[in-house]
Coordinates of C-alpha atoms and ligand atoms in Angstrom, one line a residue:
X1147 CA 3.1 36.4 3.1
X1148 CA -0.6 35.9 2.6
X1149 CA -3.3 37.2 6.2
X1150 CA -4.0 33.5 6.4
X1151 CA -0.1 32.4 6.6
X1152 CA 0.5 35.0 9.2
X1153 CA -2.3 33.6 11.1
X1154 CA -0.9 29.8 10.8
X1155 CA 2.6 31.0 11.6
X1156 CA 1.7 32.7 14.6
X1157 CA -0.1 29.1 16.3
X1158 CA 1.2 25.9 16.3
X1159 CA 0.5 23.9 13.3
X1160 CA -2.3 21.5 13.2
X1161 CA -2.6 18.7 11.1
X1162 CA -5.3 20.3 9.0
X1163 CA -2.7 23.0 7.7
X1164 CA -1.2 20.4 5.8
X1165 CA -2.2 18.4 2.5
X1166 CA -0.9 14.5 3.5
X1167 CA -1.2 14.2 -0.2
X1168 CA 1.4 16.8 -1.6
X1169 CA 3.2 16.0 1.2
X1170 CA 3.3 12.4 0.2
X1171 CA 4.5 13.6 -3.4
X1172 CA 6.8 15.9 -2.4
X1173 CA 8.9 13.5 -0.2
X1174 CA 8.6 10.7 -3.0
X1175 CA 10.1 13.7 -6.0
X1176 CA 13.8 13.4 -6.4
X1177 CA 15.5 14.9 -3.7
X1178 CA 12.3 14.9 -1.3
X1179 CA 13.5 14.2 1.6
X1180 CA 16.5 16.7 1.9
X1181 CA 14.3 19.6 0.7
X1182 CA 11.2 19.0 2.4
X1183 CA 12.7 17.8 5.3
X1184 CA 11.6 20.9 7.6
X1185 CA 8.2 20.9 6.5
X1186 CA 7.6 17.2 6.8
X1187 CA 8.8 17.5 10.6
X1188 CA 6.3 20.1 11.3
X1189 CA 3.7 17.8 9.7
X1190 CA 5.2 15.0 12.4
X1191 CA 4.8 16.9 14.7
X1192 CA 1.0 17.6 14.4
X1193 CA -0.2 14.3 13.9
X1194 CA 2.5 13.3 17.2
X1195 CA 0.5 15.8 19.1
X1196 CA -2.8 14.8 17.5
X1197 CA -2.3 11.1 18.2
X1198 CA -0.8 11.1 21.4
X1199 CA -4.1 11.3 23.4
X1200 CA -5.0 8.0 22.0
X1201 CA -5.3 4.9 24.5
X1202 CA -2.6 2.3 23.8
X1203 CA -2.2 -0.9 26.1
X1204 CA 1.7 -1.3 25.4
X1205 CA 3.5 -1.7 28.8
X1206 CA 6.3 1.0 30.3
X1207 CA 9.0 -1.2 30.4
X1208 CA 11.1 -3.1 27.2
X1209 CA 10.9 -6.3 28.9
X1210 CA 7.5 -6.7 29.0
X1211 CA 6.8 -6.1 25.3
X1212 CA 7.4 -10.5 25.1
X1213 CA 4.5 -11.0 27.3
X1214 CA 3.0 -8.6 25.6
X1215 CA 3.5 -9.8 22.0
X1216 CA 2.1 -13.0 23.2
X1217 CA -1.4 -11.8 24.5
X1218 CA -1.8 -10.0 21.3
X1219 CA -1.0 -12.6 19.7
X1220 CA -3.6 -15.1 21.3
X1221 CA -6.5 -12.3 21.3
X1222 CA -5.9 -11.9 17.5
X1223 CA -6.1 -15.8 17.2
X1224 CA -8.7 -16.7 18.9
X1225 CA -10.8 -13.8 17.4
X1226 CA -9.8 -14.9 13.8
X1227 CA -11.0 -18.8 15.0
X1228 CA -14.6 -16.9 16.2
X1229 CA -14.7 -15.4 13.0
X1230 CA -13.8 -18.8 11.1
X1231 CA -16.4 -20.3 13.1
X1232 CA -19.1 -17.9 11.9
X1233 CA -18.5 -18.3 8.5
X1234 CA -18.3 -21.9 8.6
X1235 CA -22.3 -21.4 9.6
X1236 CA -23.3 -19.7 6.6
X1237 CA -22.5 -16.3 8.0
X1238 CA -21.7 -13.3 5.9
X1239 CA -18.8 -11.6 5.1
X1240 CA -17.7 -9.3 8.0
X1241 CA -15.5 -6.7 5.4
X1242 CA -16.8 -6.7 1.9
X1243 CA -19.7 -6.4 0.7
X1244 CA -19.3 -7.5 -2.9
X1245 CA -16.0 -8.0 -4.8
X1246 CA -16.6 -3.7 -6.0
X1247 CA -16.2 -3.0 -2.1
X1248 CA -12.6 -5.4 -2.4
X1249 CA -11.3 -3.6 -4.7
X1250 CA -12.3 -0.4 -3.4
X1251 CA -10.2 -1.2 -0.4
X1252 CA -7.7 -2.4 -2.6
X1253 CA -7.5 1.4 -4.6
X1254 CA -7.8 2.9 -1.3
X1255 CA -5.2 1.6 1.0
X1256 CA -3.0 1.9 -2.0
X1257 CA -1.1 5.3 -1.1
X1258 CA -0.1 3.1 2.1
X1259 CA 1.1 0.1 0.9
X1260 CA 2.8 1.4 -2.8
X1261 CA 5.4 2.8 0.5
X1262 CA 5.4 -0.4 2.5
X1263 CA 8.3 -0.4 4.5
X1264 CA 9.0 3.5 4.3
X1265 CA 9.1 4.4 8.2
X1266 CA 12.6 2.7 8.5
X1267 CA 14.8 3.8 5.3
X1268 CA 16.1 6.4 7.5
X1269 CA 17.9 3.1 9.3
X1270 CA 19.9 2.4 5.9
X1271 CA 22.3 4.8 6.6
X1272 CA 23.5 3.2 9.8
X1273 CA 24.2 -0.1 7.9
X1274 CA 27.2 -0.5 10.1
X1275 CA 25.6 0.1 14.0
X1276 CA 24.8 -3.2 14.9
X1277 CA 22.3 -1.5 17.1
X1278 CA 20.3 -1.4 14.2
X1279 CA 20.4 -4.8 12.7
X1280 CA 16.4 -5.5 13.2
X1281 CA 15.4 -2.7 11.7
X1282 CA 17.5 -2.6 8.6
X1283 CA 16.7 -6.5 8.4
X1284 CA 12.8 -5.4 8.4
X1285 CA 13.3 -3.0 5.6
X1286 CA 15.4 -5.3 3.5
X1287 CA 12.6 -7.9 3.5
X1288 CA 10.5 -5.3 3.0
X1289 CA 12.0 -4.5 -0.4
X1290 CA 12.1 -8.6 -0.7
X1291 CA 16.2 -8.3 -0.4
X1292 CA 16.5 -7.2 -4.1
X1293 CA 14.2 -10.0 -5.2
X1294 CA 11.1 -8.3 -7.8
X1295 CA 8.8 -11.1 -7.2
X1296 CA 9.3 -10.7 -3.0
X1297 CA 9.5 -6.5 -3.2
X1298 CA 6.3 -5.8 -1.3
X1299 CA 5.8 -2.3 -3.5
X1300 CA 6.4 -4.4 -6.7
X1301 CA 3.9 -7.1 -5.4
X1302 CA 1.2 -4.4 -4.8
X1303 CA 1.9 -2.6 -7.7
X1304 CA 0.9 -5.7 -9.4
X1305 CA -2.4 -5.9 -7.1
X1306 CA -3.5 -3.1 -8.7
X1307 CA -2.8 -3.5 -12.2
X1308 CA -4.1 -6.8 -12.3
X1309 CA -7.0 -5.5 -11.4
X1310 CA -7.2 -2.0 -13.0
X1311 CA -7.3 -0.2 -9.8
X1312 CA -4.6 2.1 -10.7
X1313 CA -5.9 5.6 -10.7
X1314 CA -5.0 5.5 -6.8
X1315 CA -2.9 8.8 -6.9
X1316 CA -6.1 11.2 -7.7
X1317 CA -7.6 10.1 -4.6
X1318 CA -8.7 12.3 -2.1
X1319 CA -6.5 13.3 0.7
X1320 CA -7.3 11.6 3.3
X1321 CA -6.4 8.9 2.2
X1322 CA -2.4 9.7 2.0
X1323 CA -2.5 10.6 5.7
X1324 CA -0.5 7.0 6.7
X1325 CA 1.7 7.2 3.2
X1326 CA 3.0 11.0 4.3
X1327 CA 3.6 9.9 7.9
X1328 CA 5.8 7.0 6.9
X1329 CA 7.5 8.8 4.8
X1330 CA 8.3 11.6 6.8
X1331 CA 9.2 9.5 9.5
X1332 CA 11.8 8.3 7.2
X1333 CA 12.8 12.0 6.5
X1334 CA 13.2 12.5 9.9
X1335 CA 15.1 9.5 11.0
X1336 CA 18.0 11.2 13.2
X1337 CA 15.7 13.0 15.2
X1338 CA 13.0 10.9 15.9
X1339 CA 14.7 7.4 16.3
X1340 CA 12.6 6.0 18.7
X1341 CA 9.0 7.3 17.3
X1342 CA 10.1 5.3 14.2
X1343 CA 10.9 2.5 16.2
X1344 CA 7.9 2.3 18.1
X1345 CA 5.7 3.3 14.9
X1346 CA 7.7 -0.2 13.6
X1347 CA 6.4 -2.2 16.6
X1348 CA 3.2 -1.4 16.3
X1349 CA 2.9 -2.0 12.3
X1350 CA 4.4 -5.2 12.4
X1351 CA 2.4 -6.5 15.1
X1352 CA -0.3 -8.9 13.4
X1353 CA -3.2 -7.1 13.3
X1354 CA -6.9 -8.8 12.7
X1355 CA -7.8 -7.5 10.0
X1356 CA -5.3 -9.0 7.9
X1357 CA -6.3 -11.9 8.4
X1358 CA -10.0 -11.1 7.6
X1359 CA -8.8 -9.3 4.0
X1360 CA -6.7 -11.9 2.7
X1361 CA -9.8 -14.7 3.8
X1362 CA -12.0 -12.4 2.2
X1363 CA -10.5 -11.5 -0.7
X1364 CA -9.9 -15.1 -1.4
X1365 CA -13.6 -16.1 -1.6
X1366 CA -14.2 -12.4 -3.6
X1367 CA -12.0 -14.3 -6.3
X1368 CA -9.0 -11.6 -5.9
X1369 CA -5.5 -13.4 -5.4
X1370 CA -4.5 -12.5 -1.5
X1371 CA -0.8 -13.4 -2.0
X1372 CA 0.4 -9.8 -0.8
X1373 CA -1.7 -10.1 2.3
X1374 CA -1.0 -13.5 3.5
X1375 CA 2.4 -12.8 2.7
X1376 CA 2.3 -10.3 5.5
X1377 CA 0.3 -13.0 8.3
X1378 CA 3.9 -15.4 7.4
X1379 CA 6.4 -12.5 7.1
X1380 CA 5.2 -11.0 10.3
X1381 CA 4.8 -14.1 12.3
X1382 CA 5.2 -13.0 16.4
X1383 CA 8.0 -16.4 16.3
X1384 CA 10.8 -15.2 14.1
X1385 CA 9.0 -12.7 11.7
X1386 CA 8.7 -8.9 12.0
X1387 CA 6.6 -9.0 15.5
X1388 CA 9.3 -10.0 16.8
X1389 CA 12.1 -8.5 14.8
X1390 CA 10.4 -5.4 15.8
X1391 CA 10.9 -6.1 19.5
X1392 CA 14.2 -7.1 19.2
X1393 CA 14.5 -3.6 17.5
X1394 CA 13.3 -1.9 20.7
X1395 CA 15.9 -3.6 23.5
X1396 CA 18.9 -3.0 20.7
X1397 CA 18.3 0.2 20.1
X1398 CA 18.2 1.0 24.1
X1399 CA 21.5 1.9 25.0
X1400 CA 21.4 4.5 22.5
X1401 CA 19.3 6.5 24.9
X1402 CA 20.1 7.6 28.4
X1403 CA 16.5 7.6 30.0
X1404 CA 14.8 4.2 29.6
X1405 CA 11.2 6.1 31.0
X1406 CA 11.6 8.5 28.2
X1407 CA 13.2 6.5 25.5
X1408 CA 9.6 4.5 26.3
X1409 CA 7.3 7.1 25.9
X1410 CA 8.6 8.2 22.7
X1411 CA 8.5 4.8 21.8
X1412 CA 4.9 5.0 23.2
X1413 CA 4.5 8.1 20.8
X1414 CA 5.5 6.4 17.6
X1415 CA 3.3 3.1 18.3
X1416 CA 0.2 5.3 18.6
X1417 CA 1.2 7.1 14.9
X1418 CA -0.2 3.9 13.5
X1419 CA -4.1 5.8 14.6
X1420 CA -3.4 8.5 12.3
X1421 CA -5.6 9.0 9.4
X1422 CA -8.2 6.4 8.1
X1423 CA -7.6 2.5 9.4
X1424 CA -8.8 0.0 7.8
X1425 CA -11.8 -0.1 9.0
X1426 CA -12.6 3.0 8.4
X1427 CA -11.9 2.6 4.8
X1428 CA -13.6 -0.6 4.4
X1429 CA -16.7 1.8 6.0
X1430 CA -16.2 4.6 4.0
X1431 CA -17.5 2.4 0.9
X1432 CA -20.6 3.6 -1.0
X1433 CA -21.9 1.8 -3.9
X1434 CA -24.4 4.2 -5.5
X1435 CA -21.9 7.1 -4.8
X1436 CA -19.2 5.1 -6.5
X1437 CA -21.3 4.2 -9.2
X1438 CA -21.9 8.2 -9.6
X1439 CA -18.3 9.1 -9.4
X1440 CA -17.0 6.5 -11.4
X1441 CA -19.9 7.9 -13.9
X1442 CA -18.3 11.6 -13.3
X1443 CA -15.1 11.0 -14.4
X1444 CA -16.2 9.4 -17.6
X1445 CA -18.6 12.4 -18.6
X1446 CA -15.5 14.8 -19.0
X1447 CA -14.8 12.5 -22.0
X1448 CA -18.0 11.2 -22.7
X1449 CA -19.6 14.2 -23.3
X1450 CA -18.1 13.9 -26.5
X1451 CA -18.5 11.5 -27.6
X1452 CA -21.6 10.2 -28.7
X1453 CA -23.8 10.9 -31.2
X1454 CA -27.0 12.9 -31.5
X1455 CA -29.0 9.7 -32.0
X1456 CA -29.1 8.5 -28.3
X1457 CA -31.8 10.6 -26.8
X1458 CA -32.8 9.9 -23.5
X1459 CA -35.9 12.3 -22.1
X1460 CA -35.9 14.7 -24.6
X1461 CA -31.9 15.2 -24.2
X1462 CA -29.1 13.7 -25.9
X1463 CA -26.6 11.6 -24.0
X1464 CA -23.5 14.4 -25.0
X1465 CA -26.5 16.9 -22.9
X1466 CA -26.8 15.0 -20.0
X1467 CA -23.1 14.4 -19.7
X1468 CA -21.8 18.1 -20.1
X1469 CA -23.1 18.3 -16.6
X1470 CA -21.3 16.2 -14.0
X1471 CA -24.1 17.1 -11.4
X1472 CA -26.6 15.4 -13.9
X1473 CA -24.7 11.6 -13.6
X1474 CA -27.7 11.1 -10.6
X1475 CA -30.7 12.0 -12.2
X1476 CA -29.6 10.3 -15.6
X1477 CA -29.1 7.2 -13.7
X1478 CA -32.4 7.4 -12.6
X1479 CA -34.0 8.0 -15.8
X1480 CA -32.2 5.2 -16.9
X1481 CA -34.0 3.2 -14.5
X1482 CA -37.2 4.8 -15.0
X1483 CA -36.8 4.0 -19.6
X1484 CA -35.8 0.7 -18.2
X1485 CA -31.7 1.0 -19.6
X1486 CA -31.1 -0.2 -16.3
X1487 CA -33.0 -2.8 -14.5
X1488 CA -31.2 -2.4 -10.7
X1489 CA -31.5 -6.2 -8.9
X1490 CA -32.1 -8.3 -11.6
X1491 CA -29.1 -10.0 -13.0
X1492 CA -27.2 -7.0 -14.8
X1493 CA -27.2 -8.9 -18.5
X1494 CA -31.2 -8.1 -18.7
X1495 CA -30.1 -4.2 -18.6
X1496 CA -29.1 -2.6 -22.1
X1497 CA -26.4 -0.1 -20.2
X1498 CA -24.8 -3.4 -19.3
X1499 CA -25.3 -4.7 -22.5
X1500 CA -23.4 -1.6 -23.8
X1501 CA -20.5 -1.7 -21.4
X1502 CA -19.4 -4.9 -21.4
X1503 CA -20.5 -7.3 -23.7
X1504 CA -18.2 -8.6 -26.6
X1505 CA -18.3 -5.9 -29.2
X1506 CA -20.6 -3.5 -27.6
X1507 CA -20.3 -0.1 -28.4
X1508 CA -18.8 1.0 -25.2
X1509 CA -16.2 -1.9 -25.0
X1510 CA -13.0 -0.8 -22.8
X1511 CA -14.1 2.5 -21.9
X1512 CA -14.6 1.4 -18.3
X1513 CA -11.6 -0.5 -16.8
X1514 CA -12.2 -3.6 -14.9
X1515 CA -12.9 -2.1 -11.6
X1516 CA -15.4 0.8 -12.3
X1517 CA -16.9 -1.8 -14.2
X1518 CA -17.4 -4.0 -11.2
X1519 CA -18.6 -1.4 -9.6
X1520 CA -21.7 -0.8 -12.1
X1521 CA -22.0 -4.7 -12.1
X1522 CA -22.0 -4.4 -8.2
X1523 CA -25.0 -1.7 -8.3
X1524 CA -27.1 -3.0 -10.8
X1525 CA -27.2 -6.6 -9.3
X1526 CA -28.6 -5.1 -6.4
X1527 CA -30.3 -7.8 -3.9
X1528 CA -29.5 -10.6 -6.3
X1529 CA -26.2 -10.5 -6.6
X1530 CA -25.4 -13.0 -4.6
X1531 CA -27.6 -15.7 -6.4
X1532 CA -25.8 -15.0 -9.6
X1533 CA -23.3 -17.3 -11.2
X1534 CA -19.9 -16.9 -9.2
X1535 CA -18.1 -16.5 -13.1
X1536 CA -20.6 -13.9 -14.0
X1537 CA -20.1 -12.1 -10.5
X1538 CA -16.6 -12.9 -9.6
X1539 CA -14.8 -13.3 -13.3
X1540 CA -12.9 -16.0 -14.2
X1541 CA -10.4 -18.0 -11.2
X1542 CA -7.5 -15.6 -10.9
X1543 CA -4.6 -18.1 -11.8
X1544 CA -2.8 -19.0 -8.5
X1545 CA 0.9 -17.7 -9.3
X1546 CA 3.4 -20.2 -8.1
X1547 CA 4.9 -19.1 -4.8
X1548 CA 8.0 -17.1 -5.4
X1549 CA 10.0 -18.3 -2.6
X1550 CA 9.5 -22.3 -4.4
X1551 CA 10.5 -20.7 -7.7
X1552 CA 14.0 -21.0 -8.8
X1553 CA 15.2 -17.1 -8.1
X1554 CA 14.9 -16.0 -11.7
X1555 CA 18.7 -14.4 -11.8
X1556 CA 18.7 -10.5 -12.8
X1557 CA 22.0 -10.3 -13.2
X1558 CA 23.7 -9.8 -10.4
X1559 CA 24.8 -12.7 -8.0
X1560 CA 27.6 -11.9 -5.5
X1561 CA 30.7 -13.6 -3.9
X1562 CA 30.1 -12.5 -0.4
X1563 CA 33.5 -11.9 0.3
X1564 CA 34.5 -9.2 -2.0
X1565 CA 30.5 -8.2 -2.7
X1566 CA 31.5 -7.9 -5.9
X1567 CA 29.0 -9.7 -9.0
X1568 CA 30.5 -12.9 -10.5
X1569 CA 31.7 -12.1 -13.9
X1570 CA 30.3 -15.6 -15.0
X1571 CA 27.1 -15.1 -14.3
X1572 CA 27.0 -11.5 -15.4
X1573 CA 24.5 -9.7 -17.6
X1574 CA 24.8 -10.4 -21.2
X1575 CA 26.1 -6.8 -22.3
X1576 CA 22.8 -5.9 -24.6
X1577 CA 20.4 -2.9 -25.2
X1578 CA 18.0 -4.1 -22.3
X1579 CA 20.8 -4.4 -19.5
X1580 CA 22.5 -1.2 -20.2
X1581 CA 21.4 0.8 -17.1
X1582 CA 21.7 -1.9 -15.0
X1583 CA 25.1 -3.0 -16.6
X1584 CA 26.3 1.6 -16.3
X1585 CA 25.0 1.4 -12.6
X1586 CA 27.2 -1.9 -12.0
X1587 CA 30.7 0.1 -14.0
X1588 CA 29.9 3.1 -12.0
X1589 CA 29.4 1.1 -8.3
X1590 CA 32.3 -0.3 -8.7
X1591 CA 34.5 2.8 -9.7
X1592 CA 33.1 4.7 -6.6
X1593 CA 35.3 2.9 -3.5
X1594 CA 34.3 3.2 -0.2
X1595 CA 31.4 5.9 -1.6
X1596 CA 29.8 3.1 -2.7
X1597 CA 27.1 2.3 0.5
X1598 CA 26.3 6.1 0.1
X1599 CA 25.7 5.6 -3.2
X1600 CA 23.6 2.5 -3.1
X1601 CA 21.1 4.2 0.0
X1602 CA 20.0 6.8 -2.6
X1603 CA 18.7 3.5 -4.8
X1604 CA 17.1 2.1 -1.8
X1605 CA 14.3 5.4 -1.0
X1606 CA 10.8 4.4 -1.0
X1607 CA 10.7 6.4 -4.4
X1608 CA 13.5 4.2 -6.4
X1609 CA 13.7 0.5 -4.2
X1610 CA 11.2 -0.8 -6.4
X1611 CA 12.5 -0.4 -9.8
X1612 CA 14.9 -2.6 -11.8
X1613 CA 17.7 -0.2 -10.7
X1614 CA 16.8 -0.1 -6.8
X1615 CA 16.2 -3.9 -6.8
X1616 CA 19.9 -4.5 -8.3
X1617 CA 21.0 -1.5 -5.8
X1618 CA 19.0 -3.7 -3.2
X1619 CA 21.0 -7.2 -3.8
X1620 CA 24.5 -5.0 -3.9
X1621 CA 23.7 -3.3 -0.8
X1622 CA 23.1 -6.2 1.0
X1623 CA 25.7 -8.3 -0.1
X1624 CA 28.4 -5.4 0.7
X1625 CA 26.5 -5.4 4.1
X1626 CA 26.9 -9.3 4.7
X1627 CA 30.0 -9.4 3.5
X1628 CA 32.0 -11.1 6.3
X1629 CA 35.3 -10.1 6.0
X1630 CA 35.0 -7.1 3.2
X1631 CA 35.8 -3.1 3.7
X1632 CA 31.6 -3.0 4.1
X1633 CA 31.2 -5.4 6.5
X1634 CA 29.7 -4.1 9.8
X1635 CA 32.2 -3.3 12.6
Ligands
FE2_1212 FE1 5.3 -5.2 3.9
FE2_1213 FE1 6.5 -6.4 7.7

């Protein structure tokens, strides 16, 4: 053992000894969470200690958490109205600067949200304790009950490709901080019940900066389904706000001490401050050093890739790009030979010209974002006064809402008695539903194993593909099946 280990081991662990990010890969590899369970509690542990001098105005006692709910609710109202009202004035946008800054957010909150709903797989395993049935009900909507087009992974998953913001995973790592807790939370289940329950309350409590993204987004030109999909799903009436309370009295007479059952409650709520928030990510945003990084990454290719012709200040463009550390000063030359012409609508500037036009030389080498980003940077102070189609890019095509879509069937549909698929409505038996049709065969050689079998499907790693979704719509019907082997006792 390394000096420097021998020094870590013989304090407690802070949460800088840890990487959140190969943490967060780690517990999504096969076979994560059994493996790196110990390691992922230590890493708990830190960030419980770490967080737990943060202020939190939750009350002491479970029955207060109603009246609580409601206050928060009506806060977060009326300060969503004020900021309606503002805009309605001709204010500005209070998050994003410029539809580059969106989809920044978009890349950077992705490590959180590509494991929506991890905190509570633990729960799955205690399918059959009543005392859980909130929590379990939370992460099956999570996962959209089976459903791809209601999955919330699948949905932001989609977020991203649509807009070619997925390159999320070589970010830096503070940015995985939230994903790693979640999922080690999930790791960690049977010891640190309530911290997961109170780490549920205070996720699902609406927060205001939801709403401000998804009004945002909207007028940025970005579709904000998977956001105001969480201001519905979470409603403080009958959505998770309040799903997340139930969660709290049901899961009380598992615990001897109420005072301490609500402080670790207490504990898990203020997890949620860990890492960046959103604020701080929306903050964190820097145009020109985007610009320069987004630069960066291309020269490692680039450098190759052009010819001898393009000289710019006595150096080729291959020159300049052998040396990452030179993206800066070439942009400004660029400015200087007039390439670029920064606030003036970007078409004037040959780089543009280059990058994006129809046929240009340089076509497709940038992906949709990092080309907004360039866009962003060179508009400048005008950027605002230019055409919304030239700015924003064509209307995003509002997808009909899935939920008034007839379900599109993936196979399997269930008679809830037996949980077992309708043969009638079964998968035709062809190359593309092999898997799906191997997992079915094997489910239902596997008996009473089969719930067991099924929770492995349902990890934040798997729940998402076509094989967790089907694993998804089985589980659940087993679970609601009334009168079954599977049912709940
Ligand atoms: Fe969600
Ligand atoms: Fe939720």
């Amino acid at each position: 053992m390394s000096v420097i280990s021998n020094e870590v081991e013989k304090r407690a662990r802070t949460v800088n000894d840890w990487s959140a990010r190969d943490m967060y890969f780690s517990l999504l590899s096969p076979s994560g969470f059994s493996k790196g369970r110990a390691d992922s509690a230590g890493f708990l542990t830190a960030h419980l200690k770490e967080t737990s001098q943060h202020f939190n105005n939750m009350p002491a006692h479970p029955e207060q958490l109603e009246a609580w709910l409601d206050e928060h609710t009506q806060v977060v109202g009326r300060q969503f109205q004020e900021y309606l009202a503002v805009r309605q004035e001709g204010g500005r946008r209070w998050y994003f600067s410029s539809k580059a800054h969106a989809l920044y957010f978009l890349r950077a909150v992705a490590p959180t949200k590509m494991v929506d709903g991890a905190w509570l797989y633990g729960i799955t395993r205690h399918w059959h304790d009543a005392r859980f049935a909130s929590l379990l009900k939370i992460y099956l909507e999570e996962l959209g009950n089976g459903v791809e087009a209601m999955n919330h992974v699948v949905l932001y998953r989609k977020l991203l490709k649509v807009n070619e913001c997925e390159d999320w995973k070589n970010l830096d790592d503070k940015f995985f901080t939230q994903g790693a807790l979640q999922l080690a939370l999930a790791a960690n289940t049977e010891t640190h019940l309530p911290e997961v329950i109170g780490f549920n309350l205070g996720y699902e409590q609406l927060p205001l900066h939801l709403l401000i993204t998804a009004y945002e987004l909207k007028e940025l030109n970005i579709d904000p389904y998977y956001f105001t999909l969480h201001t519905t799903i979470d409603n403080p009436h009958s959505g998770h706000a309040r799903a997340a309370i139930d969660a709290v009295t049901e899961a009380l007479p598992t615990f001897g001490s109420v005072r301490r059952y609500m402080e670790r409650i207490m504990a898990g709520v203020k997890l949620n401050d860990a890492g960046l928030g959103t604020l701080d990510i929306i903050n964190h945003f820097d145009l020109h050093g985007e610009v320069i990084r987004v630069l960066q990454n291309k020269a490692d290719i680039g450098r190759y890739m052009h010819s001898n012709r393009c000289v710019i200040e006595g150096k080729t463009m291959n020159e300049w790009l052998a040396d990452p550390d030179q993206v800066a000063k070439l942009l400004y030359i660029m400015q200087k030979t007039g390439w670029i012409k920064r606030h003036q609508d970007p078409e004037q500037s040959r780089f543009w010209q280059v990058i994006a036009a129809e046929k240009a030389p340089m076509f497709g080498v940038f992906t949709a974002y990092e080309r907004q980003v360039i866009y962003d940077w060179i508009a400048g102070d005008v950027l605002e006064t230019l055409p919304r189609v030239s700015r924003l890019g064509p209307p995003w095509r509002m997808a009909e809402h899935p939920m008034t879509q007839p379900e599109k069937q993936r196979g399997n549909v269930y008679d809830l008695r037996s949980g077992l698929r309708l043969a009638e409505l079964g998968l035709p038996d062809d190359d593309f539903n092999q898997e799906q049709l191997s997992l079915e065969r094997y489910l239902h050689g596997l008996g009473p194993k089969r719930m067991d079998f099924l929770i492995d499907w349902l990890s934040p790693a798997k729940h998402h593909t076509a094989l967790g979704l089907c694993a998804t719509r089985y589980f659940k019907a087993y679970m609601d099946a009334p009168y079954s082997q599977y049912s709940r006792t």
